[in-house]
mmCIF file of C-alpha atoms in Angstrom:
data_model
loop_
_atom_site.group_PDB
_atom_site.id
_atom_site.type_symbol
_atom_site.label_atom_id
_atom_site.label_comp_id
_atom_site.label_asym_id
_atom_site.label_seq_id
_atom_site.Cartn_x
_atom_site.Cartn_y
_atom_site.Cartn_z
ATOM 1 C CA MET A 1 -12.128 18.853 -7.303
ATOM 2 C CA GLY A 2 -13.861 15.829 -5.703
ATOM 3 C CA THR A 3 -14.331 13.307 -2.748
ATOM 4 C CA VAL A 4 -13.287 10.153 -2.508
ATOM 5 C CA LYS A 5 -13.543 7.241 -0.102
ATOM 6 C CA LEU A 6 -10.241 5.946 1.391
ATOM 7 C CA ARG A 7 -10.109 2.409 4.191
ATOM 8 C CA ASN A 8 -7.720 3.196 7.426
ATOM 9 C CA ILE A 9 -5.836 0.124 7.149
ATOM 10 C CA ASN A 10 -3.243 1.499 9.585
ATOM 11 C CA PRO A 11 -0.864 -1.732 11.805
ATOM 12 C CA LEU A 12 -2.549 0.843 15.081
ATOM 13 C CA GLY A 13 -5.310 0.166 14.678
ATOM 14 C CA HIS A 14 -7.233 2.336 16.180
ATOM 15 C CA VAL A 15 -5.892 5.940 14.295
ATOM 16 C CA ASP A 16 -6.744 9.884 14.650
ATOM 17 C CA LEU A 17 -6.904 12.021 11.560
ATOM 18 C CA ALA A 18 -6.733 15.633 12.221
ATOM 19 C CA LEU A 19 -7.560 16.255 8.940
ATOM 20 C CA ILE A 20 -10.984 15.109 8.883
ATOM 21 C CA ARG A 21 -11.530 16.714 12.569
ATOM 22 C CA ARG A 22 -10.916 12.908 13.639
ATOM 23 C CA GLU A 23 -9.672 11.812 17.019
ATOM 24 C CA GLY A 24 -10.423 11.063 20.976
ATOM 25 C CA LEU A 25 -12.495 7.980 22.836
ATOM 26 C CA VAL A 26 -13.902 6.840 19.851
ATOM 27 C CA ASN A 27 -17.814 7.182 20.309
ATOM 28 C CA ASP A 28 -20.722 5.150 19.472
ATOM 29 C CA GLU A 29 -21.798 7.885 17.293
ATOM 30 C CA PRO A 30 -20.671 6.538 14.257
ATOM 31 C CA GLY A 31 -18.325 9.729 12.052
ATOM 32 C CA THR A 32 -17.352 10.389 15.272
ATOM 33 C CA GLY A 33 -13.600 9.969 17.929
ATOM 34 C CA CYS A 34 -10.730 8.662 16.365
ATOM 35 C CA LEU A 35 -10.997 6.168 12.592
ATOM 36 C CA LEU A 36 -11.664 2.229 13.757
ATOM 37 C CA PRO A 37 -9.222 -0.119 11.614
ATOM 38 C CA GLY A 38 -11.092 -1.032 8.230
ATOM 39 C CA GLU A 39 -13.089 2.007 8.259
ATOM 40 C CA VAL A 40 -13.531 3.447 5.751
ATOM 41 C CA PHE A 41 -14.043 7.103 5.218
ATOM 42 C CA GLU A 42 -14.725 10.021 2.032
ATOM 43 C CA ILE A 43 -12.171 12.477 2.085
ATOM 44 C CA SER A 44 -11.293 14.985 -0.801
ATOM 45 C CA GLU A 45 -8.994 13.989 -4.097
ATOM 46 C CA GLU A 46 -6.784 16.443 -2.808
ATOM 47 C CA LEU A 47 -6.100 15.286 0.803
ATOM 48 C CA ALA A 48 -5.748 11.513 -0.754
ATOM 49 C CA GLY A 49 -3.729 13.048 -2.582
ATOM 50 C CA VAL A 50 -1.496 9.421 -5.115
ATOM 51 C CA ALA A 51 0.441 6.467 -3.742
ATOM 52 C CA PRO A 52 4.305 6.348 -4.770
ATOM 53 C CA HIS A 53 4.232 5.155 -8.517
ATOM 54 C CA TRP A 54 6.693 5.315 -11.203
ATOM 55 C CA ARG A 55 6.354 7.634 -13.983
ATOM 56 C CA PRO A 56 7.794 9.261 -16.450
ATOM 57 C CA VAL A 57 10.145 11.988 -16.411
ATOM 58 C CA SER A 58 9.530 15.441 -16.296
ATOM 59 C CA ASP A 59 11.935 18.903 -16.467
ATOM 60 C CA GLU A 60 11.348 18.691 -12.506
ATOM 61 C CA ASP A 61 13.301 16.411 -12.438
ATOM 62 C CA ILE A 62 16.844 17.734 -14.035
ATOM 63 C CA ASP A 63 19.144 19.724 -13.110
ATOM 64 C CA PRO A 64 19.565 22.703 -14.957
ATOM 65 C CA THR A 65 23.690 22.502 -13.787
ATOM 66 C CA THR A 66 24.451 19.261 -15.621
ATOM 67 C CA GLY A 67 21.055 18.178 -17.276
ATOM 68 C CA GLU A 68 20.885 15.342 -15.295
ATOM 69 C CA VAL A 69 18.306 13.731 -13.891
ATOM 70 C CA TYR A 70 18.523 14.230 -10.313
ATOM 71 C CA ARG A 71 20.667 11.698 -8.518
ATOM 72 C CA TRP A 72 18.258 11.132 -5.060
ATOM 73 C CA LEU A 73 15.653 10.542 -7.671
ATOM 74 C CA GLU A 74 15.507 6.213 -7.887
ATOM 75 C CA GLN A 75 15.303 5.346 -11.163
ATOM 76 C CA ARG A 76 15.109 2.873 -13.285
ATOM 77 C CA THR A 77 14.744 1.586 -17.224
ATOM 78 C CA THR A 78 12.071 1.191 -19.151
ATOM 79 C CA PRO A 79 12.739 -0.713 -22.838
ATOM 80 C CA GLY A 80 11.272 1.284 -25.370
ATOM 81 C CA GLU A 81 8.184 1.455 -26.870
ATOM 82 C CA SER A 82 9.631 -1.407 -29.529
ATOM 83 C CA ASP A 83 12.319 -3.662 -29.958
ATOM 84 C CA ASP A 84 13.646 -0.520 -31.940
ATOM 85 C CA ALA A 85 14.020 1.813 -29.732
ATOM 86 C CA ALA A 86 15.832 2.839 -27.068
ATOM 87 C CA PRO A 87 15.560 2.775 -23.696
ATOM 88 C CA GLY A 88 13.725 5.038 -21.812
ATOM 89 C CA VAL A 89 14.265 6.355 -18.044
ATOM 90 C CA GLU A 90 11.215 6.771 -15.025
ATOM 91 C CA VAL A 91 11.807 8.251 -11.534
ATOM 92 C CA ARG A 92 9.863 6.866 -8.772
ATOM 93 C CA ASP A 93 7.406 9.277 -7.237
ATOM 94 C CA PRO A 94 7.035 8.937 -3.612
ATOM 95 C CA GLY A 95 3.382 10.110 -3.208
ATOM 96 C CA HIS A 96 1.530 12.884 -1.177
ATOM 97 C CA GLY A 97 -0.843 13.043 0.377
ATOM 98 C CA LEU A 98 -2.569 10.425 2.999
ATOM 99 C CA LEU A 99 -2.076 7.297 0.530
ATOM 100 C CA ALA A 100 1.836 8.027 0.295
ATOM 101 C CA GLN A 101 1.036 6.290 3.584
ATOM 102 C CA VAL A 102 1.854 3.167 2.235
ATOM 103 C CA GLY A 103 0.234 0.865 5.117
ATOM 104 C CA ASN A 104 -1.759 3.226 6.679
ATOM 105 C CA TYR A 105 -4.312 3.887 3.925
ATOM 106 C CA GLU A 106 -6.295 2.538 0.517
ATOM 107 C CA LEU A 107 -8.543 3.332 -1.568
ATOM 108 C CA ALA A 108 -11.514 1.119 -1.379
ATOM 109 C CA ALA A 109 -12.577 0.572 -4.232
ATOM 110 C CA ALA A 110 -8.664 -0.784 -4.038
ATOM 111 C CA SER A 111 -9.498 -4.104 -1.475
ATOM 112 C CA ASP A 112 -9.978 -6.258 -3.577
ATOM 113 C CA GLY A 113 -8.318 -8.944 -2.162
ATOM 114 C CA LEU A 114 -5.209 -8.494 -4.768
ATOM 115 C CA GLU A 115 -2.450 -7.382 -2.663
ATOM 116 C CA LYS A 116 -2.665 -11.500 -0.274
ATOM 117 C CA LYS A 117 -1.649 -13.140 -3.224
ATOM 118 C CA THR A 118 1.530 -13.813 -4.477
ATOM 119 C CA ILE A 119 4.058 -13.175 -7.739
ATOM 120 C CA ALA A 120 3.173 -15.661 -9.676
ATOM 121 C CA ASP A 121 -0.529 -15.672 -9.062
ATOM 122 C CA LEU A 122 -0.709 -12.413 -10.166
ATOM 123 C CA LYS A 123 0.929 -12.478 -12.754
ATOM 124 C CA GLN A 124 -1.111 -15.929 -13.084
ATOM 125 C CA TYR A 125 -4.332 -12.755 -12.666
ATOM 126 C CA ALA A 126 -2.884 -11.277 -15.278
ATOM 127 C CA GLU A 127 -2.623 -13.334 -17.943
ATOM 128 C CA ASP A 128 -5.789 -14.614 -17.315
ATOM 129 C CA HIS A 129 -7.710 -10.362 -17.934
ATOM 130 C CA HIS A 130 -4.495 -9.739 -20.606
ATOM 131 C CA ILE A 131 -3.506 -7.613 -19.118
ATOM 132 C CA ASP A 132 0.223 -6.391 -20.170
ATOM 133 C CA LEU A 133 2.866 -5.858 -16.946
ATOM 134 C CA GLY A 134 4.423 -4.009 -19.186
ATOM 135 C CA SER A 135 8.571 -4.161 -17.153
ATOM 136 C CA ALA A 136 6.497 -3.899 -13.765
ATOM 137 C CA THR A 137 8.738 -7.196 -11.331
ATOM 138 C CA SER A 138 7.193 -6.058 -7.912
ATOM 139 C CA LYS A 139 4.429 -6.153 -6.154
ATOM 140 C CA ALA A 140 3.681 -3.212 -5.066
ATOM 141 C CA ASP A 141 4.638 -3.010 -9.308
ATOM 142 C CA ILE A 142 2.662 -5.528 -10.676
ATOM 143 C CA LEU A 143 -1.076 -4.613 -8.265
ATOM 144 C CA ASP A 144 -0.686 -0.648 -9.728
ATOM 145 C CA THR A 145 -0.879 -1.957 -12.930
ATOM 146 C CA ILE A 146 -3.821 -4.051 -13.040
ATOM 147 C CA ARG A 147 -5.487 -1.761 -11.070
ATOM 148 C CA LYS A 148 -5.438 0.528 -15.006
ATOM 149 C CA GLY A 149 -6.654 -1.954 -16.358
#
């Protein structure tokens, strides 16, 4: 498994991250002490994890006693692949690892300035770059779709 670069965007600024042995007072030596605001650091893909996202329903999401999606999972209906196709269902995956801590860490490559744009600006950006937003309506889903290309 490889590594990825994440950026500390925690609103607290300086933060300890024991997972990578970055704790304590800020030192003059790079890579020591707590993480600095905006600092980019390298971490394994496993510890970085994935951010919350929508995904298709899988077998693990189905209650075997009822045959339905577990009620505690947030769900949404998606349009069919074509006009005559039946709509599908997606569930909200809460993510895992550091990237599941939305507002604390982000992929370093994800800092493209898009998060500062309004939903209308993002829709225009997608249109200008020929990116199909599909059923994405929230800012987070639109950003995710744009970044996936």
